Amino acid sequence: MTIKRILFVDDDALVLAGLRNVLYRERSRWEMVFALGGEAALVELARGSFDVVVSDMRMPGIDGLTLLEHVRTMSPTTARIMLSGSADQHEVDRATAAVDILLGKPCDARTLRETLERFTART
Amino acid sequence: MRPVNPPLKSCIGRSLRRADSEAEPSEPSTPRREVIFREMTDRYQRETDRLFGKLLVAQWLFAVVLALVISPWSYTGEARELHVHVKVALGFGALMNALPLTLIWLRPGWWGTRHAIAVVQMMWSAMLIMISGGRIETHFHIFASLAFLAIYRDWKILLTATLVVSIDHLARGLWWPESVYGVANPEWWRFLEHASWIACEDAVLIYACIRGVKDVQRAATREARLERTNTIVERKVADRTVALQLAVERYRELVEGSAAIPFELEVRTLRIHYIAPQAARLFDCSPNELTDNLFASSLHPDDEPLVRSAMQAFARGEPKHDLIEFRMTTSAGRHLHARTMVSSCLGGRIRGIILDVTRQKKLESDLQQAQKLESVGRLAAGVAHEINTPVQFVNDSVQFVRDSMTDLMGIVQKQQAVVAEVLAANPSAHVARAASDAVATADLPYLSEEIPRALERAVHGLDRVAVIVRSMKVFAHPGGELAEVDLNTAIASTLTVARHEYRYVADVETSFGDVPRIVGYAGELNQVILNVLINAAHAIGDRVNGSSERGLITVSTARDGDAVLVSISDTGGGIPDHVRERVFDPFFTTKQVGRGTGQGLAIARAVIVEKHHGTLTFESKVGVGTTFHIRIPIDSRVSQTEHAA
């Protein structure tokens, strides 16, 4: 079994830390990279390829939607997951079209883990 | 833009002007003037006829008396008899008078009558002259008679009279001059002298007659003009009366047909001096039941002092107290909001109008509610996002700690075993002793039991936060598409979902009517039904708490015109009066902290009223239970269009 690479993007370090914590047990099967914001994510994406990208929607600078659009262009096989706490229906509609799945914040660890399992198994 | 209804004053002004133009002034018609002239002349000549009637009789009596005095007897030898003059005066006088008197009696005012009178009058002159033996002084009777006849103002009879006199003078002058001139052989010019005197008088009298007729004609013209003026005035008066009645009627319609009810009250006692009859509708009574204490007795007791003090302040001359709002309860028990606008105060009596503003109040409160919901919605969108992010990482962190704790406790237990082994081998091994003491101080068994529980509570708490935020999102984003919704199915599935909420406290009875599908937002309608059901379950739960009793939730659907009515009843404790008005307020709850978010019914109302253009109402009796009625138009898009139209 190859180790899958997953990139987590959020402008909030606490969210990233929480995700790192909650998925700590999966470190043996998933190589997880945490990027603070869209720009950092682009740096990581340039450095290596990922099987799954999980991004927040609203971020200063490059927002989640732009980032995932970029991912789709650069690496069509990469699964794109949006993890958003937004309640704006308009934003949600746009996101739904651009991503493979939209997860609402707060998303509990089990749902997140199961979703990631589904998408890592696919690739 | 031109006002639809012109002001009353200008209306009246216009209708009056119209009346004026209808009563166009016109000259008195010529026929009317002549009719009056003829009437006046006729009346006058009849009177004159009667006058002559009396005169003729008087002359006859005078002639008889005169004859008796001057030459009563004639003698033929010894025998004496009444003189021929007496006989003539008596018999011939009566004979002469017969025709004119008959005519005066039968045909008064006829031209023939007065000509007959003229003829006979002149014959009387002739006879008197004859009886007096041709005395020249008796000839004055002719002049007097002519003057008398001139009273008729008809110069033609003067000619008739002159003709009679002339014939008489001429005939008798020829054959019996003594009886005319008093001498047997008068001078040849004697007749001419008499005739010229007569002619002179005739000329004067004819002139007088013509003048008299002209006077009468002028009088007739004046009379006709007066008549016409009177007619015009009368018509004007009639027109004005009608206009006035119309104006009064219009005022009455305005005043009594208006929703604003004029009144006059005694400031001190609030007794009604006057109130327009349409007040009956306000007070739920008939117009003759409008008693003088109705106002005071209908006032809401809490508002009475306010009304009194405001009216008294206005009466003292504080005009800002002219607008007073208060609540009322009618004799029929109807609650309403009223507003008075007082306009004047005179002698302790206050005048103004009273308006039923219940509907307006309701609309205002609805609008306020809608605005509140809107602002909550805007707030919710922002707040939801702000809360969700920390919830995400707090949740993650707590879960991580919880998971890690299992590992950690495993390690601690293993190390405990090591410490125990070391101490058993070497009780003086002080590092192991210290470790053992630390475990005892920290009360490891307690920690190992309580830390997972504490974390469990934290996770539970976070779940609850997530629920609240999710419910707030309903305000923020409507979501979903309009679709046909089978309410019976929707209710059935919601009952299944909400089963855990009510199964321990209540049974559910359903009565599904044959209702059409409605067009609406299925997800949100489910949410509404769920919220109401949860409230019902909580209400029952509060009531049966700790006992073995069970409550009942009844859910029914029925068609109601162009809408479907869903009724959800519970046998809970009912909604106390003092909270009824706040039931639909967002974040208002009577539930214990943690049990309700205070949004269930606010959301329900937003969904039903704003999105489906339906109504959400309830009836509740403390100690008996509450029924919520959800009325949803079959096609809210139709009713929305109607609202807009």
PDB file of C-alpha atoms in Angstrom, chain B residues 122-273:
ATOM      1  CA  MET B 122    -128.294 108.723 -18.585  1.00  0.00           C
ATOM      2  CA  MET B 123    -131.971 107.879 -18.834  1.00  0.00           C
ATOM      3  CA  TRP B 124    -132.146 108.592 -15.110  1.00  0.00           C
ATOM      4  CA  SER B 125    -130.613 111.988 -15.761  1.00  0.00           C
ATOM      5  CA  ALA B 126    -133.194 112.618 -18.431  1.00  0.00           C
ATOM      6  CA  MET B 127    -135.986 111.513 -16.171  1.00  0.00           C
ATOM      7  CA  LEU B 128    -134.813 113.594 -13.234  1.00  0.00           C
ATOM      8  CA  ILE B 129    -134.521 116.624 -15.532  1.00  0.00           C
ATOM      9  CA  MET B 130    -137.965 115.876 -16.806  1.00  0.00           C
ATOM     10  CA  ILE B 131    -139.414 115.401 -13.298  1.00  0.00           C
ATOM     11  CA  SER B 132    -137.765 118.585 -12.124  1.00  0.00           C
ATOM     12  CA  GLY B 133    -139.421 120.361 -15.046  1.00  0.00           C
ATOM     13  CA  GLY B 134    -136.230 121.060 -16.911  1.00  0.00           C
ATOM     14  CA  ARG B 135    -134.443 122.807 -14.087  1.00  0.00           C
ATOM     15  CA  ILE B 136    -131.045 123.740 -15.320  1.00  0.00           C
ATOM     16  CA  GLU B 137    -129.411 122.634 -11.982  1.00  0.00           C
ATOM     17  CA  THR B 138    -130.740 119.120 -12.511  1.00  0.00           C
ATOM     18  CA  HIS B 139    -128.560 118.966 -15.622  1.00  0.00           C
ATOM     19  CA  PHE B 140    -125.599 118.608 -13.193  1.00  0.00           C
ATOM     20  CA  HIS B 141    -126.796 115.055 -12.724  1.00  0.00           C
ATOM     21  CA  ILE B 142    -125.564 114.390 -16.248  1.00  0.00           C
ATOM     22  CA  PHE B 143    -122.076 115.646 -15.369  1.00  0.00           C
ATOM     23  CA  ALA B 144    -122.058 113.705 -12.115  1.00  0.00           C
ATOM     24  CA  SER B 145    -123.209 110.547 -13.941  1.00  0.00           C
ATOM     25  CA  LEU B 146    -120.553 110.901 -16.601  1.00  0.00           C
ATOM     26  CA  ALA B 147    -117.940 111.357 -13.889  1.00  0.00           C
ATOM     27  CA  PHE B 148    -119.341 108.319 -12.126  1.00  0.00           C
ATOM     28  CA  LEU B 149    -119.247 106.281 -15.319  1.00  0.00           C
ATOM     29  CA  ALA B 150    -115.638 107.316 -15.777  1.00  0.00           C
ATOM     30  CA  ILE B 151    -114.925 105.176 -12.731  1.00  0.00           C
ATOM     31  CA  TYR B 152    -115.125 102.246 -15.181  1.00  0.00           C
ATOM     32  CA  ARG B 153    -112.031 103.638 -16.941  1.00  0.00           C
ATOM     33  CA  ASP B 154    -113.784 102.618 -20.168  1.00  0.00           C
ATOM     34  CA  TRP B 155    -114.098 105.663 -22.379  1.00  0.00           C
ATOM     35  CA  LYS B 156    -116.448 103.811 -24.759  1.00  0.00           C
ATOM     36  CA  ILE B 157    -119.302 103.877 -22.255  1.00  0.00           C
ATOM     37  CA  LEU B 158    -118.827 107.636 -22.021  1.00  0.00           C
ATOM     38  CA  LEU B 159    -119.629 107.757 -25.729  1.00  0.00           C
ATOM     39  CA  THR B 160    -122.676 105.561 -25.221  1.00  0.00           C
ATOM     40  CA  ALA B 161    -123.812 107.809 -22.369  1.00  0.00           C
ATOM     41  CA  THR B 162    -123.166 110.950 -24.448  1.00  0.00           C
ATOM     42  CA  LEU B 163    -125.119 109.469 -27.310  1.00  0.00           C
ATOM     43  CA  VAL B 164    -128.114 108.781 -25.032  1.00  0.00           C
ATOM     44  CA  VAL B 165    -127.992 112.291 -23.574  1.00  0.00           C
ATOM     45  CA  SER B 166    -127.725 113.846 -27.029  1.00  0.00           C
ATOM     46  CA  ILE B 167    -130.660 111.891 -28.435  1.00  0.00           C
ATOM     47  CA  ASP B 168    -132.721 112.732 -25.358  1.00  0.00           C
ATOM     48  CA  HIS B 169    -131.901 116.472 -25.511  1.00  0.00           C
ATOM     49  CA  LEU B 170    -132.419 116.605 -29.223  1.00  0.00           C
ATOM     50  CA  ALA B 171    -135.709 114.698 -29.236  1.00  0.00           C
ATOM     51  CA  ARG B 172    -137.232 116.368 -26.255  1.00  0.00           C
ATOM     52  CA  GLY B 173    -135.809 119.769 -27.306  1.00  0.00           C
ATOM     53  CA  LEU B 174    -137.738 119.455 -30.500  1.00  0.00           C
ATOM     54  CA  TRP B 175    -141.017 118.101 -29.197  1.00  0.00           C
ATOM     55  CA  TRP B 176    -141.080 118.969 -25.511  1.00  0.00           C
ATOM     56  CA  PRO B 177    -138.501 121.665 -24.838  1.00  0.00           C
ATOM     57  CA  GLU B 178    -139.996 122.595 -21.451  1.00  0.00           C
ATOM     58  CA  SER B 179    -139.036 119.243 -20.009  1.00  0.00           C
ATOM     59  CA  VAL B 180    -135.401 119.873 -20.958  1.00  0.00           C
ATOM     60  CA  TYR B 181    -134.729 123.532 -20.784  1.00  0.00           C
ATOM     61  CA  GLY B 182    -137.550 124.589 -18.468  1.00  0.00           C
ATOM     62  CA  VAL B 183    -138.934 127.002 -21.119  1.00  0.00           C
ATOM     63  CA  ALA B 184    -141.248 126.388 -24.037  1.00  0.00           C
ATOM     64  CA  ASN B 185    -139.113 128.194 -26.595  1.00  0.00           C
ATOM     65  CA  PRO B 186    -135.435 127.922 -25.892  1.00  0.00           C
ATOM     66  CA  GLU B 187    -132.863 129.647 -28.068  1.00  0.00           C
ATOM     67  CA  TRP B 188    -131.762 127.599 -31.099  1.00  0.00           C
ATOM     68  CA  TRP B 189    -128.138 127.383 -29.741  1.00  0.00           C
ATOM     69  CA  ARG B 190    -129.324 126.035 -26.367  1.00  0.00           C
ATOM     70  CA  PHE B 191    -128.670 122.441 -27.469  1.00  0.00           C
ATOM     71  CA  LEU B 192    -125.257 123.359 -28.789  1.00  0.00           C
ATOM     72  CA  GLU B 193    -124.290 124.991 -25.512  1.00  0.00           C
ATOM     73  CA  HIS B 194    -125.280 121.877 -23.550  1.00  0.00           C
ATOM     74  CA  ALA B 195    -123.543 119.662 -26.066  1.00  0.00           C
ATOM     75  CA  SER B 196    -120.289 121.599 -25.854  1.00  0.00           C
ATOM     76  CA  TRP B 197    -120.268 121.292 -22.044  1.00  0.00           C
ATOM     77  CA  ILE B 198    -120.730 117.575 -22.362  1.00  0.00           C
ATOM     78  CA  ALA B 199    -118.010 117.367 -24.993  1.00  0.00           C
ATOM     79  CA  CYS B 200    -115.650 119.224 -22.681  1.00  0.00           C
ATOM     80  CA  GLU B 201    -116.291 116.862 -19.829  1.00  0.00           C
ATOM     81  CA  ASP B 202    -116.054 113.850 -22.116  1.00  0.00           C
ATOM     82  CA  ALA B 203    -112.660 115.008 -23.318  1.00  0.00           C
ATOM     83  CA  VAL B 204    -111.359 115.318 -19.756  1.00  0.00           C
ATOM     84  CA  LEU B 205    -112.911 112.068 -18.628  1.00  0.00           C
ATOM     85  CA  ILE B 206    -111.705 110.106 -21.675  1.00  0.00           C
ATOM     86  CA  TYR B 207    -108.224 111.404 -21.028  1.00  0.00           C
ATOM     87  CA  ALA B 208    -108.557 110.345 -17.371  1.00  0.00           C
ATOM     88  CA  CYS B 209    -109.832 106.905 -18.442  1.00  0.00           C
ATOM     89  CA  ILE B 210    -106.884 106.350 -20.755  1.00  0.00           C
ATOM     90  CA  ARG B 211    -104.498 107.488 -18.024  1.00  0.00           C
ATOM     91  CA  GLY B 212    -106.234 105.140 -15.608  1.00  0.00           C
ATOM     92  CA  VAL B 213    -105.923 102.188 -17.999  1.00  0.00           C
ATOM     93  CA  LYS B 214    -102.236 102.942 -18.448  1.00  0.00           C
ATOM     94  CA  ASP B 215    -101.812 102.975 -14.678  1.00  0.00           C
ATOM     95  CA  VAL B 216    -103.498  99.627 -14.457  1.00  0.00           C
ATOM     96  CA  GLN B 217    -101.265  98.303 -17.213  1.00  0.00           C
ATOM     97  CA  ARG B 218     -98.212  99.515 -15.331  1.00  0.00           C
ATOM     98  CA  ALA B 219     -99.523  97.930 -12.183  1.00  0.00           C
ATOM     99  CA  ALA B 220    -100.098  94.696 -14.111  1.00  0.00           C
ATOM    100  CA  THR B 221     -96.546  94.815 -15.431  1.00  0.00           C
ATOM    101  CA  ARG B 222     -95.239  95.396 -11.919  1.00  0.00           C
ATOM    102  CA  GLU B 223     -97.357  92.575 -10.653  1.00  0.00           C
ATOM    103  CA  ALA B 224     -96.130  90.257 -13.399  1.00  0.00           C
ATOM    104  CA  ARG B 225     -92.538  91.207 -12.663  1.00  0.00           C
ATOM    105  CA  LEU B 226     -93.066  90.627  -8.978  1.00  0.00           C
ATOM    106  CA  GLU B 227     -94.573  87.255  -9.731  1.00  0.00           C
ATOM    107  CA  ARG B 228     -91.613  86.342 -11.890  1.00  0.00           C
ATOM    108  CA  THR B 229     -89.164  87.505  -9.240  1.00  0.00           C
ATOM    109  CA  ASN B 230     -91.036  85.481  -6.674  1.00  0.00           C
ATOM    110  CA  THR B 231     -90.900  82.441  -8.911  1.00  0.00           C
ATOM    111  CA  ILE B 232     -87.176  82.873  -9.391  1.00  0.00           C
ATOM    112  CA  VAL B 233     -86.627  83.386  -5.705  1.00  0.00           C
ATOM    113  CA  GLU B 234     -88.735  80.381  -4.877  1.00  0.00           C
ATOM    114  CA  ARG B 235     -86.854  78.270  -7.387  1.00  0.00           C
ATOM    115  CA  LYS B 236     -83.577  79.521  -6.012  1.00  0.00           C
ATOM    116  CA  VAL B 237     -84.685  78.753  -2.503  1.00  0.00           C
ATOM    117  CA  ALA B 238     -85.723  75.285  -3.623  1.00  0.00           C
ATOM    118  CA  ASP B 239     -82.405  74.774  -5.400  1.00  0.00           C
ATOM    119  CA  ARG B 240     -80.458  75.997  -2.422  1.00  0.00           C
ATOM    120  CA  THR B 241     -82.491  73.778  -0.144  1.00  0.00           C
ATOM    121  CA  VAL B 242     -81.700  70.774  -2.304  1.00  0.00           C
ATOM    122  CA  ALA B 243     -78.026  71.767  -2.445  1.00  0.00           C
ATOM    123  CA  LEU B 244     -78.002  72.218   1.296  1.00  0.00           C
ATOM    124  CA  GLN B 245     -79.620  68.846   1.823  1.00  0.00           C
ATOM    125  CA  LEU B 246     -77.081  67.290  -0.526  1.00  0.00           C
ATOM    126  CA  ALA B 247     -74.265  68.966   1.352  1.00  0.00           C
ATOM    127  CA  VAL B 248     -75.669  67.842   4.681  1.00  0.00           C
ATOM    128  CA  GLU B 249     -76.144  64.358   3.304  1.00  0.00           C
ATOM    129  CA  ARG B 250     -72.616  64.322   1.942  1.00  0.00           C
ATOM    130  CA  TYR B 251     -71.278  65.532   5.245  1.00  0.00           C
ATOM    131  CA  ARG B 252     -73.262  62.874   7.022  1.00  0.00           C
ATOM    132  CA  GLU B 253     -72.013  60.204   4.662  1.00  0.00           C
ATOM    133  CA  LEU B 254     -68.483  61.449   5.112  1.00  0.00           C
ATOM    134  CA  VAL B 255     -68.708  61.674   8.837  1.00  0.00           C
ATOM    135  CA  GLU B 256     -70.821  58.626   9.509  1.00  0.00           C
ATOM    136  CA  GLY B 257     -69.400  56.461   6.756  1.00  0.00           C
ATOM    137  CA  SER B 258     -65.835  57.147   7.719  1.00  0.00           C
ATOM    138  CA  ALA B 259     -63.741  54.735   9.721  1.00  0.00           C
ATOM    139  CA  ALA B 260     -62.733  57.722  11.807  1.00  0.00           C
ATOM    140  CA  ILE B 261     -65.415  58.172  14.421  1.00  0.00           C
ATOM    141  CA  PRO B 262     -66.020  61.731  15.645  1.00  0.00           C
ATOM    142  CA  PHE B 263     -66.735  62.043  19.327  1.00  0.00           C
ATOM    143  CA  GLU B 264     -67.119  64.492  22.175  1.00  0.00           C
ATOM    144  CA  LEU B 265     -66.133  63.408  25.666  1.00  0.00           C
ATOM    145  CA  GLU B 266     -66.234  64.875  29.120  1.00  0.00           C
ATOM    146  CA  VAL B 267     -62.548  65.086  29.993  1.00  0.00           C
ATOM    147  CA  ARG B 268     -63.012  64.503  33.705  1.00  0.00           C
ATOM    148  CA  THR B 269     -65.415  61.558  33.579  1.00  0.00           C
ATOM    149  CA  LEU B 270     -64.734  60.245  30.062  1.00  0.00           C
ATOM    150  CA  ARG B 271     -68.484  60.278  29.497  1.00  0.00           C
ATOM    151  CA  ILE B 272     -69.576  60.382  25.897  1.00  0.00           C
ATOM    152  CA  HIS B 273     -71.523  63.484  24.884  1.00  0.00           C
TER     153      HIS B 273
END
